[in-house]
Short mmCIF file of C-alpha atoms in Angstrom, two decimals:
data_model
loop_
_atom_site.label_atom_id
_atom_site.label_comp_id
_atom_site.label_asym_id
_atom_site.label_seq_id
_atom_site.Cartn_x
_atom_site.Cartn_y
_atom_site.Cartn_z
CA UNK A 1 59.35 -124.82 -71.28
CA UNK A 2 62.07 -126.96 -71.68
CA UNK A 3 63.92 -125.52 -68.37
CA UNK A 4 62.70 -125.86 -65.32
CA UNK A 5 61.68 -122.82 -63.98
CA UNK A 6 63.18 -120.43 -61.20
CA UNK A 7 61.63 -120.49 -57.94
CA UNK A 8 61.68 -117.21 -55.76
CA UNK A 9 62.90 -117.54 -52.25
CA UNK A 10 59.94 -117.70 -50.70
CA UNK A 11 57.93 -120.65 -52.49
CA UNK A 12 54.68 -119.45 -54.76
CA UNK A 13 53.19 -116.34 -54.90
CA UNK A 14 49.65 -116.10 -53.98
CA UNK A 15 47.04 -115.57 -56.65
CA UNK A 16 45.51 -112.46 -54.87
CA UNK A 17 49.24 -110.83 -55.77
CA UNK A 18 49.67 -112.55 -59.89
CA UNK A 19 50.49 -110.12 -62.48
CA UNK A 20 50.59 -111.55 -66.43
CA UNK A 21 53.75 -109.88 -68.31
CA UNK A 22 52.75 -107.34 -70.78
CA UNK A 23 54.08 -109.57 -73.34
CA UNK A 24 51.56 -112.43 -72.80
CA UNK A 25 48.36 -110.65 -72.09
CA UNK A 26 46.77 -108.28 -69.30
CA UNK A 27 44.44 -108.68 -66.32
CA UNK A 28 41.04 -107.58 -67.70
CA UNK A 29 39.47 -107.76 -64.42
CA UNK A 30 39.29 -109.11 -60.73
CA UNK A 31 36.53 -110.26 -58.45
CA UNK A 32 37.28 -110.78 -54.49
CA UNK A 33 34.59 -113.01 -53.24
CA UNK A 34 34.81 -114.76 -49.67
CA UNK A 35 34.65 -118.65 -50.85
CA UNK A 36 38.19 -119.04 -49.99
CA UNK A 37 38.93 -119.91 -53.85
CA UNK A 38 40.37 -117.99 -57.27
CA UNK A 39 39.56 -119.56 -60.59
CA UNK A 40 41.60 -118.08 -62.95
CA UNK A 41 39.68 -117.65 -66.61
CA UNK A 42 42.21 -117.36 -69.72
CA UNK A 43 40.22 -115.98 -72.45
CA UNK A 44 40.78 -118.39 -75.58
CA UNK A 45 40.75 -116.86 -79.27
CA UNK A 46 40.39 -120.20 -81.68
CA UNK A 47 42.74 -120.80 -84.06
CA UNK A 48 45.00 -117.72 -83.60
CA UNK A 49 48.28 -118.99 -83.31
CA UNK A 50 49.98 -116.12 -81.17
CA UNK A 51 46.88 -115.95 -78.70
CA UNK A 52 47.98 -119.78 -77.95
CA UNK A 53 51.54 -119.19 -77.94
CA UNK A 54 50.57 -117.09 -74.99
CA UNK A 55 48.13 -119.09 -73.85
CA UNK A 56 50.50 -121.70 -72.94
CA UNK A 57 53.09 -119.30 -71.50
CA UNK A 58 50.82 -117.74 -69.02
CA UNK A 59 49.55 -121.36 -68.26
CA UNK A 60 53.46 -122.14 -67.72
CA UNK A 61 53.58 -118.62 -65.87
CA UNK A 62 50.72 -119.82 -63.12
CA UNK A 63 52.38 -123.10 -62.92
CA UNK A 64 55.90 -122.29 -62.03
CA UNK A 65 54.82 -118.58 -59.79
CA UNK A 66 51.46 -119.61 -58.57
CA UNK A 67 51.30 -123.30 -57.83
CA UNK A 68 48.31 -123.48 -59.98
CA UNK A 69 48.98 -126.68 -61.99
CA UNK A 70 44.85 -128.04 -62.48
CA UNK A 71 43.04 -126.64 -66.04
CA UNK A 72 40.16 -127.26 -66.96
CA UNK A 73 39.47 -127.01 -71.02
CA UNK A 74 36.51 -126.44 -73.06
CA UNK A 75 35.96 -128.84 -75.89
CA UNK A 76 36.83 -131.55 -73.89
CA UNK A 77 35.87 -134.38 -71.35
CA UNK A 78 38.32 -136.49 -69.67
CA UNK A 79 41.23 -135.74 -67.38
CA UNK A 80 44.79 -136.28 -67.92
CA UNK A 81 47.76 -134.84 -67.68
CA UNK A 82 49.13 -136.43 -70.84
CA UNK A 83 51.58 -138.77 -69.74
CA UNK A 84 52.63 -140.13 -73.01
CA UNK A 85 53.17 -137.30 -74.97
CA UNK A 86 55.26 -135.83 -71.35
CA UNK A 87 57.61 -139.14 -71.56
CA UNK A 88 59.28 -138.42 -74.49
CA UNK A 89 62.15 -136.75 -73.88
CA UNK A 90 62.55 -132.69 -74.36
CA UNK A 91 64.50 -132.60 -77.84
CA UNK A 92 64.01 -129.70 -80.58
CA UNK A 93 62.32 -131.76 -82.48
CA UNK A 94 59.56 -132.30 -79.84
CA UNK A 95 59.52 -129.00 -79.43
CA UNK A 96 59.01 -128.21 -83.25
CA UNK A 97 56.55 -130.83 -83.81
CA UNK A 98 54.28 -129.47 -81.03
CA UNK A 99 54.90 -126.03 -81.88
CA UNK A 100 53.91 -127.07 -85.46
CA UNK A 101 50.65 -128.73 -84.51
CA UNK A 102 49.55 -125.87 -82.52
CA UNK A 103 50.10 -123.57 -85.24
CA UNK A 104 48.07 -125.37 -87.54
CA UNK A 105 45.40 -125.99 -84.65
CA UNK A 106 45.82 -129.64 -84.27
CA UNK A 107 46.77 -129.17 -80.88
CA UNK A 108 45.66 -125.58 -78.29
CA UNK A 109 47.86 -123.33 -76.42
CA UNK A 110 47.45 -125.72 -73.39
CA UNK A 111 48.23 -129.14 -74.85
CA UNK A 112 51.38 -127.34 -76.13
CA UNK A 113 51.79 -126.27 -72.47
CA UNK A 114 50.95 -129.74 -70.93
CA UNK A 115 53.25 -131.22 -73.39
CA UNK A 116 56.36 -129.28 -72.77
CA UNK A 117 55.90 -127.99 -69.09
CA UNK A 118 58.79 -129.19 -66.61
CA UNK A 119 55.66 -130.11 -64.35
CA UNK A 120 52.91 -132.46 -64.79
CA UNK A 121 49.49 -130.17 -65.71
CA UNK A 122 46.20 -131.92 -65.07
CA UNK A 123 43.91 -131.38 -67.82
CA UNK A 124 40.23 -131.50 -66.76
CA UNK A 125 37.48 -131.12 -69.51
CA UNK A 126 34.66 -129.00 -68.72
CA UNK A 127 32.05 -130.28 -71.46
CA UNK A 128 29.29 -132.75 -71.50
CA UNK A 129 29.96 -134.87 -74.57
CA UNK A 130 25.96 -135.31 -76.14
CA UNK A 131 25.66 -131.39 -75.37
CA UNK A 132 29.03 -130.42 -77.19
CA UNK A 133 28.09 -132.41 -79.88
CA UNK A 134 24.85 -131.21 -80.24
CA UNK A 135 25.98 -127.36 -79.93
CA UNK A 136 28.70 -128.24 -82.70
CA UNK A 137 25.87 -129.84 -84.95
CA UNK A 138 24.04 -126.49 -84.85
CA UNK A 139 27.73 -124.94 -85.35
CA UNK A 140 28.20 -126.43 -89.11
CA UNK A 141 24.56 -126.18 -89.88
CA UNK A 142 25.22 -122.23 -89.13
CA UNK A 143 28.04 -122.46 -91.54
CA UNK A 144 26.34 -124.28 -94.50
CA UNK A 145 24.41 -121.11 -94.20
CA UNK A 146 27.11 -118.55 -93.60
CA UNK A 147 27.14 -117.16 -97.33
CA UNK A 148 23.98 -116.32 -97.08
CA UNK A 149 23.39 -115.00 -93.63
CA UNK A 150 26.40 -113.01 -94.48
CA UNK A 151 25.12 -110.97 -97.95
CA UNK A 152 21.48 -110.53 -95.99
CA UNK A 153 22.85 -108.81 -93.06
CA UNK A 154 25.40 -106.39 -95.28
CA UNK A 155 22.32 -105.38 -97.03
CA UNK A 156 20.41 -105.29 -94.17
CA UNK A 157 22.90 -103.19 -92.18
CA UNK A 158 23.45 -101.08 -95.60
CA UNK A 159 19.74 -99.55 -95.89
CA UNK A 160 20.13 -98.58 -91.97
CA UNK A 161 23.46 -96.35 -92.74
CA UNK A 162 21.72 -94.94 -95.84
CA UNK A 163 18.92 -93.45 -93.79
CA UNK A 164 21.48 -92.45 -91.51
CA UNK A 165 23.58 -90.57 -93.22
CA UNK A 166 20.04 -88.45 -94.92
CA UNK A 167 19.24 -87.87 -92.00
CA UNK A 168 22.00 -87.00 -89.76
CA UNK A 169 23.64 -83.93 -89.63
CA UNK A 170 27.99 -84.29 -89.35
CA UNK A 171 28.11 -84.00 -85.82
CA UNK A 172 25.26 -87.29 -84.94
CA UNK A 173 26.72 -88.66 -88.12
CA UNK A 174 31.16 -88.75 -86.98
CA UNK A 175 30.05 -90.03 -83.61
CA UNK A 176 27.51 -93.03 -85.18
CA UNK A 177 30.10 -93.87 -87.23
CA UNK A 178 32.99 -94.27 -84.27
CA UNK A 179 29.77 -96.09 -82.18
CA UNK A 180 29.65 -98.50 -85.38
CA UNK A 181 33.03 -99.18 -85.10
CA UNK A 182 33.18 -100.04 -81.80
CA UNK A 183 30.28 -102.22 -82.25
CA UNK A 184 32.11 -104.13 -85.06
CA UNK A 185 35.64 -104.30 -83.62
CA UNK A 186 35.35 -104.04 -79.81
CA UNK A 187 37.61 -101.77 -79.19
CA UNK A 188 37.19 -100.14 -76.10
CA UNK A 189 39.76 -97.67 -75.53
CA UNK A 190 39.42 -96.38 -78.84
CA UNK A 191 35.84 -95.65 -78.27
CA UNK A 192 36.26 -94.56 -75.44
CA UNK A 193 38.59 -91.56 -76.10
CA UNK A 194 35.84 -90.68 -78.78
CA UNK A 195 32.96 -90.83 -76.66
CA UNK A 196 34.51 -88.54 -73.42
CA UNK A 197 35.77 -86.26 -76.65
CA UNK A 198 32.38 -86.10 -77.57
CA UNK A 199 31.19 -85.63 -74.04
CA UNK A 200 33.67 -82.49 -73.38
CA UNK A 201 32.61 -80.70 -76.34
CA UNK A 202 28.83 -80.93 -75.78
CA UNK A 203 29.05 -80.54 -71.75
CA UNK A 204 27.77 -83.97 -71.36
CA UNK A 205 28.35 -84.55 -67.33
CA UNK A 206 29.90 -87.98 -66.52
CA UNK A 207 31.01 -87.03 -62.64
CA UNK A 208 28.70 -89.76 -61.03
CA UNK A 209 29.93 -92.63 -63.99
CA UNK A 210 32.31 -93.82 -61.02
CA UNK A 211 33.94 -96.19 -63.54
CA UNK A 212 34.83 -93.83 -66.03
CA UNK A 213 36.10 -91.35 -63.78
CA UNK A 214 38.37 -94.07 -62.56
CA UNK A 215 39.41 -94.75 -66.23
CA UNK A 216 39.53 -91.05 -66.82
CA UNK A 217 42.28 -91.23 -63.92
CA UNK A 218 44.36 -94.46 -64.80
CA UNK A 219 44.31 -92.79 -68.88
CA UNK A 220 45.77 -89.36 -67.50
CA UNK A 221 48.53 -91.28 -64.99
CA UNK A 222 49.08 -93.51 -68.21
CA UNK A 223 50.12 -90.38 -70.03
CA UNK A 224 52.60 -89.05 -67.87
CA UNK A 225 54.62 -91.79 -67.97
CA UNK A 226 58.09 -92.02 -69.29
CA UNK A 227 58.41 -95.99 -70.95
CA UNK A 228 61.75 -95.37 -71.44
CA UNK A 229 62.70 -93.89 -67.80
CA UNK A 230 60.40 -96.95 -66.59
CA UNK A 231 61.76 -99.25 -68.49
CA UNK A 232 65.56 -98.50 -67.55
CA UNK A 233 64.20 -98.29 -63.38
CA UNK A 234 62.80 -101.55 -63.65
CA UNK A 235 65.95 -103.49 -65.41
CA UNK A 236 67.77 -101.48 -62.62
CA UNK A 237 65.11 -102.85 -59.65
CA UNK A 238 64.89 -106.07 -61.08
CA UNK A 239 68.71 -106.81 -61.04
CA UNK A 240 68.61 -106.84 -57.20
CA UNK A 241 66.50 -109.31 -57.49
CA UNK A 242 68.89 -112.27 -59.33
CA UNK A 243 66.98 -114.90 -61.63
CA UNK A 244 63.53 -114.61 -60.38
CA UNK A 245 60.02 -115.75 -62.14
CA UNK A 246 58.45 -113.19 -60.46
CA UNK A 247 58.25 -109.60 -62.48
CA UNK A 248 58.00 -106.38 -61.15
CA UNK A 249 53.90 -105.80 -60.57
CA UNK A 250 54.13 -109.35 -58.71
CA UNK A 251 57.20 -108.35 -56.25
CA UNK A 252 55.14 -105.10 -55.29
CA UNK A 253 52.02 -106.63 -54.68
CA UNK A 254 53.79 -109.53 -52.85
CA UNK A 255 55.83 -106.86 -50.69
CA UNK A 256 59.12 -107.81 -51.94
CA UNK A 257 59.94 -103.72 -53.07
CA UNK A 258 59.44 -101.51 -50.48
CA UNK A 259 58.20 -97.97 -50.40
CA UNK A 260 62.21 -97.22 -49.18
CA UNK A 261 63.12 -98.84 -52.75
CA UNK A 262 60.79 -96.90 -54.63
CA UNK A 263 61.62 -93.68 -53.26
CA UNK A 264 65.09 -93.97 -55.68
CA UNK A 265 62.60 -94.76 -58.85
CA UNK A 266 59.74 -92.25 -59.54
CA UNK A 267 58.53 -93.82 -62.96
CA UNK A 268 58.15 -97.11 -60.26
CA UNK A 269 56.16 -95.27 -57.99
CA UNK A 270 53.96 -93.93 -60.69
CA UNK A 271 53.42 -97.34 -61.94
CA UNK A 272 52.44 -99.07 -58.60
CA UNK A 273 49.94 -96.50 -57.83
CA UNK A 274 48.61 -97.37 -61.62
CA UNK A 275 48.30 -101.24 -60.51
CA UNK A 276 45.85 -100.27 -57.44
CA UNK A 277 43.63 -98.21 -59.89
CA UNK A 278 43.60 -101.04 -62.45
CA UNK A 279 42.41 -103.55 -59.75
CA UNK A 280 38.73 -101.21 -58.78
CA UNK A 281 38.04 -101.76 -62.77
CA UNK A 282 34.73 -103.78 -62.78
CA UNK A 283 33.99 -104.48 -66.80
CA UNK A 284 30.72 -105.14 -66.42
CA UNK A 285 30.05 -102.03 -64.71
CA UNK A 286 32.58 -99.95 -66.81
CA UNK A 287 30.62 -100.96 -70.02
CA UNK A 288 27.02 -100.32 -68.56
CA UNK A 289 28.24 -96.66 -68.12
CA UNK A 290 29.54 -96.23 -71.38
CA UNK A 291 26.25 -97.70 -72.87
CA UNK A 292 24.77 -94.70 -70.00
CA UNK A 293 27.12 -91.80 -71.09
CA UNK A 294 26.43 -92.96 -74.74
CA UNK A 295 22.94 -92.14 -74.56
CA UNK A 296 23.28 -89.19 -72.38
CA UNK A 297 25.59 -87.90 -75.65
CA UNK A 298 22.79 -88.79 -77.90
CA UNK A 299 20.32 -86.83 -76.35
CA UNK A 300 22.76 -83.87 -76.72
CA UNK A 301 23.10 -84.70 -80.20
CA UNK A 302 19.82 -86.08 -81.42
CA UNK A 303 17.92 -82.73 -83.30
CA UNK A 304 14.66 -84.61 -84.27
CA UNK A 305 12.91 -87.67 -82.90
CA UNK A 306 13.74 -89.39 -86.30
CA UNK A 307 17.56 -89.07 -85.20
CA UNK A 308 17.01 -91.18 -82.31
CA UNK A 309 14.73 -93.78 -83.75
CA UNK A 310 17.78 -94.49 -86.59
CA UNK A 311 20.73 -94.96 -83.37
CA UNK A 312 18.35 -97.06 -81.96
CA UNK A 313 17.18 -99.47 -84.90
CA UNK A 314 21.21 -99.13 -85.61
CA UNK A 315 22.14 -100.35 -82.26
CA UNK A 316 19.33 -103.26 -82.31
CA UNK A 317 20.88 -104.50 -86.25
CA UNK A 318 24.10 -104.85 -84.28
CA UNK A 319 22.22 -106.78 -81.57
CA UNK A 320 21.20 -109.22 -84.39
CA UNK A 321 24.30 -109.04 -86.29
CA UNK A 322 26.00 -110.52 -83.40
CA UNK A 323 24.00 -113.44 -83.22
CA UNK A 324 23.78 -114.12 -86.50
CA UNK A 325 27.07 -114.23 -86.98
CA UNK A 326 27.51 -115.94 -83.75
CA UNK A 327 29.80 -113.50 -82.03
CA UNK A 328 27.01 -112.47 -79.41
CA UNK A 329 27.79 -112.34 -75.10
CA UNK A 330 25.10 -113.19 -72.76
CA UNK A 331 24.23 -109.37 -72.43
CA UNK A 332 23.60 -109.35 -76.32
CA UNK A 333 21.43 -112.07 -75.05
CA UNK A 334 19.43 -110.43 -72.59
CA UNK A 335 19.17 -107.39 -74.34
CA UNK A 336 17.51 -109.32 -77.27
CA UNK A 337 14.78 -110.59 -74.76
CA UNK A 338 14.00 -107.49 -73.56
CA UNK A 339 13.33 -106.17 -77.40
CA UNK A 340 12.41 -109.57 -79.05
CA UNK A 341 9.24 -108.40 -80.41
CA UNK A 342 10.43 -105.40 -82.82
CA UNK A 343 13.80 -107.52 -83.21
CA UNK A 344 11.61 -110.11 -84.72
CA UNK A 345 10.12 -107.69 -86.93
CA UNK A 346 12.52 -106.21 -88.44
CA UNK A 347 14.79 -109.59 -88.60
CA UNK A 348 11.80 -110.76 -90.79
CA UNK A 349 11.96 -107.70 -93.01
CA UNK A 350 15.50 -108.39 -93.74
CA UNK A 351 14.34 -112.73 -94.28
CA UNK A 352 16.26 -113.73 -91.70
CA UNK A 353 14.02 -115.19 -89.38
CA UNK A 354 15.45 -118.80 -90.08
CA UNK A 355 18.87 -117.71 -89.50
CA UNK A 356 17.96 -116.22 -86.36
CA UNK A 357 16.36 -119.43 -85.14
CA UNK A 358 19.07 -121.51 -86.10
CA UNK A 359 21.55 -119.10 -84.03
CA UNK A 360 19.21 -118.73 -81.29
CA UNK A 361 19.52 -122.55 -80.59
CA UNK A 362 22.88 -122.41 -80.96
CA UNK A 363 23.14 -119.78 -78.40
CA UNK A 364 20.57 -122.43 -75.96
CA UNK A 365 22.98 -124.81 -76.29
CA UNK A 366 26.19 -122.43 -75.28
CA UNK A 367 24.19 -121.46 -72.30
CA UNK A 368 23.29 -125.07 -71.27
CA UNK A 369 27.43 -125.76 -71.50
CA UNK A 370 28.26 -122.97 -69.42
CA UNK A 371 25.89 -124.47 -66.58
CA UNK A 372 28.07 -127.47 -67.01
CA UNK A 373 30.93 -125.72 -66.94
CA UNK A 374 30.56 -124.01 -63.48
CA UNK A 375 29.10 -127.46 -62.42
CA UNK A 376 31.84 -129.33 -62.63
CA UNK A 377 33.97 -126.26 -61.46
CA UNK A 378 31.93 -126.29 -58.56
CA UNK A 379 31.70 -130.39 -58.01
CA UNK A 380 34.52 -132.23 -60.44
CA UNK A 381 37.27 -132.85 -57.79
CA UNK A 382 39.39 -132.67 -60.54
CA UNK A 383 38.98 -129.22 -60.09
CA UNK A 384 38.86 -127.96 -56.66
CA UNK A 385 40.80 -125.19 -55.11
CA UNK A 386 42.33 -123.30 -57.23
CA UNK A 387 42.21 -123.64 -60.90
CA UNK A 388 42.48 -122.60 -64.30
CA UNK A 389 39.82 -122.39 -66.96
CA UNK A 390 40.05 -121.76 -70.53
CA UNK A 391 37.02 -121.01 -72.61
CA UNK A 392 35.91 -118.52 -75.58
CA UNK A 393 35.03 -115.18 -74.67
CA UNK A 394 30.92 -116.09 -74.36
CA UNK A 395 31.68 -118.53 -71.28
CA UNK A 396 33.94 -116.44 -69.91
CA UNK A 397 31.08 -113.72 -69.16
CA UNK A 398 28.81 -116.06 -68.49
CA UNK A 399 31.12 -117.79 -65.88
CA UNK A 400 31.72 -114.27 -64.68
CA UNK A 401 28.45 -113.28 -63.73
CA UNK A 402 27.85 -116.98 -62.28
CA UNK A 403 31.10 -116.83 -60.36
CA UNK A 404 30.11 -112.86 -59.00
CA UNK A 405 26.68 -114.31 -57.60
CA UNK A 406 28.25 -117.26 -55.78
CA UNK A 407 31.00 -114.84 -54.40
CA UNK A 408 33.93 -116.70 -55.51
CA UNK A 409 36.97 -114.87 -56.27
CA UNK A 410 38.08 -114.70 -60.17
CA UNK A 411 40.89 -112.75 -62.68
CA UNK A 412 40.42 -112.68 -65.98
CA UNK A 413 42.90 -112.89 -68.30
CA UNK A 414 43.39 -111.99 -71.83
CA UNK A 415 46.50 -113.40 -74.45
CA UNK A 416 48.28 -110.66 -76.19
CA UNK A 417 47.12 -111.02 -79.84
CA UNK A 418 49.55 -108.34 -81.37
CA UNK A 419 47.92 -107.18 -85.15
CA UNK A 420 47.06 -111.24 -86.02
CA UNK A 421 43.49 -112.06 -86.68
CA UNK A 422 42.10 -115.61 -86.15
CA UNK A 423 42.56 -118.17 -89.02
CA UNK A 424 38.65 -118.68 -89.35
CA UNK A 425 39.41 -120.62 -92.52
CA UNK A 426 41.63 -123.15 -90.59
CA UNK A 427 39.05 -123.10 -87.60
CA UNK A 428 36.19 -124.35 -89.97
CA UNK A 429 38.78 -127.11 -91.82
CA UNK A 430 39.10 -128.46 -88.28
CA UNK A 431 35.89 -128.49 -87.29
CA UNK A 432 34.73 -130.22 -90.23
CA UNK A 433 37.59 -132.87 -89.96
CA UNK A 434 36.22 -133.72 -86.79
CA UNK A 435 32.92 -134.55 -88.24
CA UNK A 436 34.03 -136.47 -90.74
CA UNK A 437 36.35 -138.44 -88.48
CA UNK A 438 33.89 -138.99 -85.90
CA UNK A 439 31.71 -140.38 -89.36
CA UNK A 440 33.80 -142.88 -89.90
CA UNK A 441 34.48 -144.10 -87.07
CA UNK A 442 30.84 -144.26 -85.61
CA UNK A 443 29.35 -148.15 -84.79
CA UNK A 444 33.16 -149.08 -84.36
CA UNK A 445 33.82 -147.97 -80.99
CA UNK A 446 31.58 -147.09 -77.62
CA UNK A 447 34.21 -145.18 -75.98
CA UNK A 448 33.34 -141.35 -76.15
CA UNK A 449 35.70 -139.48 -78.44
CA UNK A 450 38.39 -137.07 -76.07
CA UNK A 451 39.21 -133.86 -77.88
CA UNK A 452 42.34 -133.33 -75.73
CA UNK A 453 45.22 -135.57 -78.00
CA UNK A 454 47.90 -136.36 -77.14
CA UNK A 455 51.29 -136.35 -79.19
CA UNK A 456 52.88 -140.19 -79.26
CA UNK A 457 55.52 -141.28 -81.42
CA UNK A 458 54.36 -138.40 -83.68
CA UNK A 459 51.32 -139.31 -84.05
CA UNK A 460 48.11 -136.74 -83.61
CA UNK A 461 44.40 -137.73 -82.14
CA UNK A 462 42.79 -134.40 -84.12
CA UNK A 463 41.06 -132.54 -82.17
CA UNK A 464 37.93 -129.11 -82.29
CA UNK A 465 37.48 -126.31 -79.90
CA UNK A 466 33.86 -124.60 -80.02
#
């Protein structure tokens, strides 16, 4: 950041054409709509400090390729592009003492971008102030209560798995247990491998699953790769190509390697035809077939109606499970609705019907913030054309499916989190701070409270994400 950065010889590259190094994240999915605009959503991961080292860097990365210099940030509500804190002059130290606040989740992956970048970044915040306040409210009531909600589901989720495993004979019970797995960690292409496994062996057809016969594909052509023979091509390519901020996937797609080139690199020409298969990927889609396929398994699998009636109340404890524990998407939402009353039920059973409420309204209040969110994404001129947005993973599907109906254009974008896991602990401290900051200072000031700081003389405004 402290450089600035390499231009190619022929200005930006256009979003339609961006490719995220391997290093920093991946593409999880593109829309093309026809509103003449791209808004680029960076998935956030709170308090993890690699997923905001690489945060910034692909901020810095659609700065300096694409042009694309306007963010706008969840947990905050006033623009800026941090003058101050961009005055002081590049040193180590600066560098240290930013790099030391984001680690420590003073300041987010892109303050520490904004801070450091060779090129003013306007930082627009998405949130309305009363709302965010009022969703973080119902936040630290959740996790007065977080003990307890905690011990009620393990026991809760503990007497479904003991039926299961009575009842189940090896077969039902291996693939429940990889489907619980997936359910708790999210992995998809771990599940995935189980579940077409599973298909194969019990002749389970998936031929009209468009989007996992596409996967099926990219998986196979993923296989016959040689990383090392690609890897020694592309050094080779790239060297043609002098001090570029461009990689490879973004000279392809912007035409700069042509077909001639490739002809001399076969791993290359393997990999390019892998970057047109990635782009028909629709995640939405590709997870409503698995969910299909998943229960076209079951039947296969399922010897009495008993054995059905356990996936099922298993699947709907994970349903709660994720909003208890406040880790739910807007589908987990919906699908709640559509089985509220013998969710209810059994939620009671378990005495957790306050806990549900209390997560339920914390979910209302999400939803209201992502209709501000693509409100002010749609009106804030702060925010027009082309822009960046970084939010948690629950607005990013919900500004997905709200982008998808208005038919503007969208890439998602995930940071490379390597084997780290959040820093919950540290998340919680912070967010608690904040209250008690925002304590002491109420009746003294009028002004509403910014959550984006800014770094001055070495001095820190703290500051939440929710």
């Amino acid at each position: 950041f402290s450089q600035s950065a390499e231009k190619s010889d022929a200005a930006f590259l256009p979003l339609s054409n961006l490719a995220v190094p391997e290093s920093l994240g991946k593409i999880q999915e593109r829309f093309i709509g026809d509103k003449g605009r791209t808004i680029i959503q960076v998935q956030d991961v709170h308090a993890h400090r690699l997923a905001q080292e690489n945060i910034a860097a692909i901020l810095e990365h659609l700065s300096s390729v694409c042009d694309v210099r306007k963010i706008g940030l969840e947990g905050a509500w006033v623009t800026t592009d941090l003058p101050k804190s961009r005055a002081i002059p590049t040193s180590r130290e600066k560098q240290l003492l930013a790099r030391s606040l984001m680690d420590e989740d003073y300041i987010s992956g892109p303050i520490y971008a904004a801070i450091l970048s060779p090129f003013p970044l306007q930082l627009a915040g998405v949130e309305d102030a009363a709302l965010y306040e009022q969703n973080r409210d119902l936040f630290l009531k959740h996790l007065d209560k977080q003990k307890e909600i905690q011990e009620k589901v393990v026991a809760y989720g503990e007497k479904i798995k003991s039926a299961q495993s009575r009842a189940w004979d090896p077969a039902l019970l291996s693939f429940g247990q990889a489907f619980d797995k997936f359910q708790e960690t999210s992995d998809l292409g771990v599940y995935l491998s189980v579940l077409l496994k599973t298909a194969n062996v019990q002749k389970t057809d998936s031929s009209d699953l468009d989007q996992i016969v596409l996967v099926q594909e990219i998986m196979a052509r993923e296989m016959m790769l040689s990383k090392e023979r690609l890897d020694i091509e592309a050094k080779h390519l790239l060297q043609q190509y002098g001090r570029t901020s461009w990689n490879f996937e973004e000279l392809v797609r912007n035409g700069k390697v042509s077909k001639e080139q490739l002809a001399s690199y076969p791993e290359l020409k393997k990999i390019v035809r892998l970057f047109e298969l990635r782009d028909k990927v629709a995640l939405h889609s590709l997870l409503a077939q698995i969910d299909t396929l998943t229960q076209r398994v079951l039947q296969k699998l399922a010897q009495e109606p008993e054995d059905e009636a356990l996936w099922n109340q298993g699947k709907r404890f994970y349903l709660v499970k994720k909003i208890l524990l406040l880790k739910a998407t807007p589908s987990d939402l919906k699908t709640f609705e559509a089985e509220k009353q013998v969710l209810e039920s059994e939620v009671w059973d378990a005495g957790l019907s306050d806990s549900l409420e209390l997560s339920l309204k914390f979910y209302d209040a999400v939803k209201a913030r992502d209709e501000i969110f693509y409100q002010k994404l749609m009106n804030d001129p702060a925010l027009s054309g082309d822009v960046v947005i970084v939010t948690g993973g629950f607005h990013t599907d919900g500004l997905s499916e709200r982008l998808r109906n208005a038919g503007i254009s969208y890439i998602t974008i995930t940071p490379e989190l390597g084997n780290e896991q959040p820093n919950l602990k540290l998340y919680e401290e912070r967010m608690t701070e904040q209250r008690a900051a925002q304590d002491n200072l109420r009746g003294l000031t009028s002004r509403p409270r910014s959550l984006t700081p800014e770094v001055v003389s070495g001095k820190v405004v703290p500051k939440t994400q929710n």
